[in-house]
mmCIF file of C-alpha atoms in Angstrom:
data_model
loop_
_atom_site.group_PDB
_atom_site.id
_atom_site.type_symbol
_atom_site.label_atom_id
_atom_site.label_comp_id
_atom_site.label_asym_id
_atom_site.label_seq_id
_atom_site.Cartn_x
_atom_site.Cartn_y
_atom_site.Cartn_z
ATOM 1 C CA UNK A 2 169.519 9.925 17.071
ATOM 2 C CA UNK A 3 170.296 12.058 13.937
ATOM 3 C CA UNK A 4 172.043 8.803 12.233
ATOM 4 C CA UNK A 5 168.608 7.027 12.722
ATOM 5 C CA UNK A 6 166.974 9.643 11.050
ATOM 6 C CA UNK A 7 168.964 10.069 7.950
ATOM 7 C CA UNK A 8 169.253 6.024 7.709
ATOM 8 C CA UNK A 9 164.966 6.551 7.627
ATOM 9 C CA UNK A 10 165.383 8.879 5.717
ATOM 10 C CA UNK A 11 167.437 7.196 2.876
ATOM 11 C CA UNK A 12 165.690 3.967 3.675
ATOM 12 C CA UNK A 13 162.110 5.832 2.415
ATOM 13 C CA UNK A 14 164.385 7.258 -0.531
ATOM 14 C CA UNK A 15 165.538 3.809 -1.981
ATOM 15 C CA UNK A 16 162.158 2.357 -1.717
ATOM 16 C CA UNK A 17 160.189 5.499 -3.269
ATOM 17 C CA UNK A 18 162.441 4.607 -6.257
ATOM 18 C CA UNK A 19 162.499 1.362 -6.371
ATOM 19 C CA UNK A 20 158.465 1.118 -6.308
ATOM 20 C CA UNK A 21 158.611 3.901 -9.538
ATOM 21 C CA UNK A 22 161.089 1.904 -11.262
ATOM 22 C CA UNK A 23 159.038 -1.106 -10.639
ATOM 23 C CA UNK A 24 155.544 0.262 -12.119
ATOM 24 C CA UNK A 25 157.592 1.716 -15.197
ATOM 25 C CA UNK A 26 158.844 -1.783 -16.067
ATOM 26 C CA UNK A 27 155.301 -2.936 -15.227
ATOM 27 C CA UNK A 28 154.027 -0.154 -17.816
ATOM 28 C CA UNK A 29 156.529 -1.184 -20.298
ATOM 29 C CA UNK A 30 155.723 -4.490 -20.489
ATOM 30 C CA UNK A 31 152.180 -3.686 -20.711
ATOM 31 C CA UNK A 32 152.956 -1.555 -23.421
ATOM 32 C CA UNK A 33 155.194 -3.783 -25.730
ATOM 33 C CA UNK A 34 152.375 -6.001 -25.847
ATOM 34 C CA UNK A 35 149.878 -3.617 -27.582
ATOM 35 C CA UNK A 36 148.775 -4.524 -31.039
ATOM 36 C CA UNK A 37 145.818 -4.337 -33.320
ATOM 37 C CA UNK A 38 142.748 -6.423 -32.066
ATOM 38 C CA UNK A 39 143.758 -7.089 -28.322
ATOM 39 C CA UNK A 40 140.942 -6.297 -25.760
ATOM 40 C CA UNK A 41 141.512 -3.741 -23.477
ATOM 41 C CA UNK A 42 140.680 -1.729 -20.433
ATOM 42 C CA UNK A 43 141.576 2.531 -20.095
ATOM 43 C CA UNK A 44 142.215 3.719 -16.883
ATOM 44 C CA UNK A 45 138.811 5.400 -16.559
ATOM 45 C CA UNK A 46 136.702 2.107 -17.318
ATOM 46 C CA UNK A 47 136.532 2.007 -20.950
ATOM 47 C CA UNK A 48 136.801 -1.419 -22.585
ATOM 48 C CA UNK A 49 137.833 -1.827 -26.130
ATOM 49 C CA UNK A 50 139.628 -3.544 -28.734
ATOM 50 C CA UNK A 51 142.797 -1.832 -30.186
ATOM 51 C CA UNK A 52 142.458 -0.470 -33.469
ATOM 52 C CA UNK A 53 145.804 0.931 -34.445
ATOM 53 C CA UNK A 54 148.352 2.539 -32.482
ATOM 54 C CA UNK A 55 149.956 6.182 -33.487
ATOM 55 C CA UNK A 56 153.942 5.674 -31.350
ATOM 56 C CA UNK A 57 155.124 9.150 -32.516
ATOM 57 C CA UNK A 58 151.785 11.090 -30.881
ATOM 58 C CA UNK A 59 151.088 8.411 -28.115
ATOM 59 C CA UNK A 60 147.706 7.544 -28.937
ATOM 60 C CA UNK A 61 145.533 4.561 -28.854
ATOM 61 C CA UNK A 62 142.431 4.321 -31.215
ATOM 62 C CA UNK A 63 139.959 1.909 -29.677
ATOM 63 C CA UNK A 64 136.927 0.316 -30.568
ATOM 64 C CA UNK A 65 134.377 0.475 -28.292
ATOM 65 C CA UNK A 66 131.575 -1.177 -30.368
ATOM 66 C CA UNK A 67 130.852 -1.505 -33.683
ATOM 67 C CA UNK A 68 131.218 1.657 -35.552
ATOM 68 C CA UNK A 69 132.231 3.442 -32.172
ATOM 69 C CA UNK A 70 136.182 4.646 -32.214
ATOM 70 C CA UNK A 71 137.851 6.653 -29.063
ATOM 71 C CA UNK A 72 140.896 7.930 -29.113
ATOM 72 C CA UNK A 73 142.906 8.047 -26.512
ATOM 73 C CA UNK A 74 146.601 8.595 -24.763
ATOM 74 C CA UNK A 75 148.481 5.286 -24.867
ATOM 75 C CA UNK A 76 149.817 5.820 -21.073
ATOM 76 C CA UNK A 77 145.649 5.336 -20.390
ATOM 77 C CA UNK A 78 145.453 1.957 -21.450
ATOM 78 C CA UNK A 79 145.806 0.020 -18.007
ATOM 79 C CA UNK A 80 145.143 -3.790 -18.805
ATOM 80 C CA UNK A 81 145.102 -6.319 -21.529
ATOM 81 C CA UNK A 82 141.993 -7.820 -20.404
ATOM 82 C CA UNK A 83 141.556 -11.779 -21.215
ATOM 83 C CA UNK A 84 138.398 -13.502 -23.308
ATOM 84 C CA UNK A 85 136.518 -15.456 -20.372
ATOM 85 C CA UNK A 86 136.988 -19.103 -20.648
ATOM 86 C CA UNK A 87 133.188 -20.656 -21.690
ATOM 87 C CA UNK A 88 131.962 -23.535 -19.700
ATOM 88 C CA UNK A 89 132.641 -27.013 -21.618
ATOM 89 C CA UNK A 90 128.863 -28.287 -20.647
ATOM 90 C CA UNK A 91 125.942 -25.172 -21.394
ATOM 91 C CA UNK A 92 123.577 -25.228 -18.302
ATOM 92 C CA UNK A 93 120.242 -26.795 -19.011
ATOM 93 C CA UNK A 94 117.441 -23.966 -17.379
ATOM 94 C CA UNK A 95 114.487 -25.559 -17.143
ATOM 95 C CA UNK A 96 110.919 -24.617 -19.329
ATOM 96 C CA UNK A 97 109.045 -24.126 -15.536
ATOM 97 C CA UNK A 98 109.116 -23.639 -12.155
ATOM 98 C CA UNK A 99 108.250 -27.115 -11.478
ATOM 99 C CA UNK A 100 111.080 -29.215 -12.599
ATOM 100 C CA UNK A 101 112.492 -27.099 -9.664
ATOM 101 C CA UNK A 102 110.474 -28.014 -6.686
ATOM 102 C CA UNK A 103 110.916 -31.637 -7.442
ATOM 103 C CA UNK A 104 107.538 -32.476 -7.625
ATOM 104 C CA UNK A 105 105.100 -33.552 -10.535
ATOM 105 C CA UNK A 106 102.522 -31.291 -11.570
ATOM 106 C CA UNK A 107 98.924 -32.701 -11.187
ATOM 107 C CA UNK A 108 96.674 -31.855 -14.334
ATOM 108 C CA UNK A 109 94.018 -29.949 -11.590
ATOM 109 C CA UNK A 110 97.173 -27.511 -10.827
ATOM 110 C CA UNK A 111 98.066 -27.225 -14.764
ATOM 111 C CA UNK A 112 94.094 -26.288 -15.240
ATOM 112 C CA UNK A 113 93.774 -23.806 -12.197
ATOM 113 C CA UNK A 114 97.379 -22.027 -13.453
ATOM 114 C CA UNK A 115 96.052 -21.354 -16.679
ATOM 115 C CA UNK A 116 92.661 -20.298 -15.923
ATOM 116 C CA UNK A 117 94.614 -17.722 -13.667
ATOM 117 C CA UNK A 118 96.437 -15.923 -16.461
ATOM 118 C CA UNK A 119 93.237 -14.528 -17.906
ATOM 119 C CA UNK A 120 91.900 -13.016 -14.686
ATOM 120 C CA UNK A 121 91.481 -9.198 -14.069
ATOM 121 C CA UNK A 122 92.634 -7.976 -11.325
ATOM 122 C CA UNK A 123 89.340 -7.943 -8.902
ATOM 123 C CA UNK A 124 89.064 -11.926 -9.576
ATOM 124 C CA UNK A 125 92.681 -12.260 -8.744
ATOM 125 C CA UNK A 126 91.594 -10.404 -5.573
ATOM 126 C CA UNK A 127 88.608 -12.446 -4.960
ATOM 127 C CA UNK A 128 90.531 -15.802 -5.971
ATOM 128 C CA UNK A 129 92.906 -15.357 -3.534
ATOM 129 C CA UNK A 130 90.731 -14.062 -0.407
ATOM 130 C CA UNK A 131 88.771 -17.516 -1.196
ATOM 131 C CA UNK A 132 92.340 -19.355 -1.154
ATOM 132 C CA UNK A 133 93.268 -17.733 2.162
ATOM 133 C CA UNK A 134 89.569 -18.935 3.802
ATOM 134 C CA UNK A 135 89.994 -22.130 2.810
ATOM 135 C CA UNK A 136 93.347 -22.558 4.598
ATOM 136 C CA UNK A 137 91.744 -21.570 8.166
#
């Protein structure tokens, strides 16, 4: 029983290691690839493109916008993020609603729509009360 638990024991050991040795080599890669103008992401949600890079203090400076600099500590850099691939074709959006219903516009609907944009409120109201009367 006390050979099992030392062989657990060890066996949690080796892989608490192994997973730390794995995320520095993950972290040094990461790093190795810094260089001026690459997008990033900080561990706390910032996204920026790098600046310069100071090895002998470990800092980052970033820019967050135009004219907006942040420094911060190299190990808080997290991801190299990647420029979104645009679409080849744009999508067309159509002018108004009623390219989307799939049905033509008659000129009496065109006439009522804009006569409705000058209302005031209380002939909206009384517009619409008529509307609802004549569908009963």
């Amino acid at each position: 029983m006390t050979i099992l638990l030392f062989v657990m024991l060890g066996l949690f050991i080796f892989m608490m290691f192994r997973r730390n040795k794995k995320t520095q080599q993950q972290q040094a890669t990461l790093q190795s690839q810094f260089a001026p103008g690459v997008e990033v992401m900080t561990s706390f949600g910032l996204y920026g493109r790098i600046v310069s890079i100071d090895e002998d203090e470990n800092k980052v400076l970033l820019e967050l916008s135009p004219g907006n600099l942040a420094t911060v500590h190299r190990q808080a850099v997290t991801k190299i993020v990647e420029p979104a691939v645009a679409p080849e074709e744009p999508t067309v959006v159509p002018d108004d609603a009623s390219s989307l219903t799939g049905q033509d516009e008659t000129p009496a609907d065109a006439v009522n729509r804009t006569d409705t944009v000058n209302e005031t409120p209380e002939e909206s109201l009384k517009r619409l009360n008529d509307e609802g009367k004549k569908d009963s």
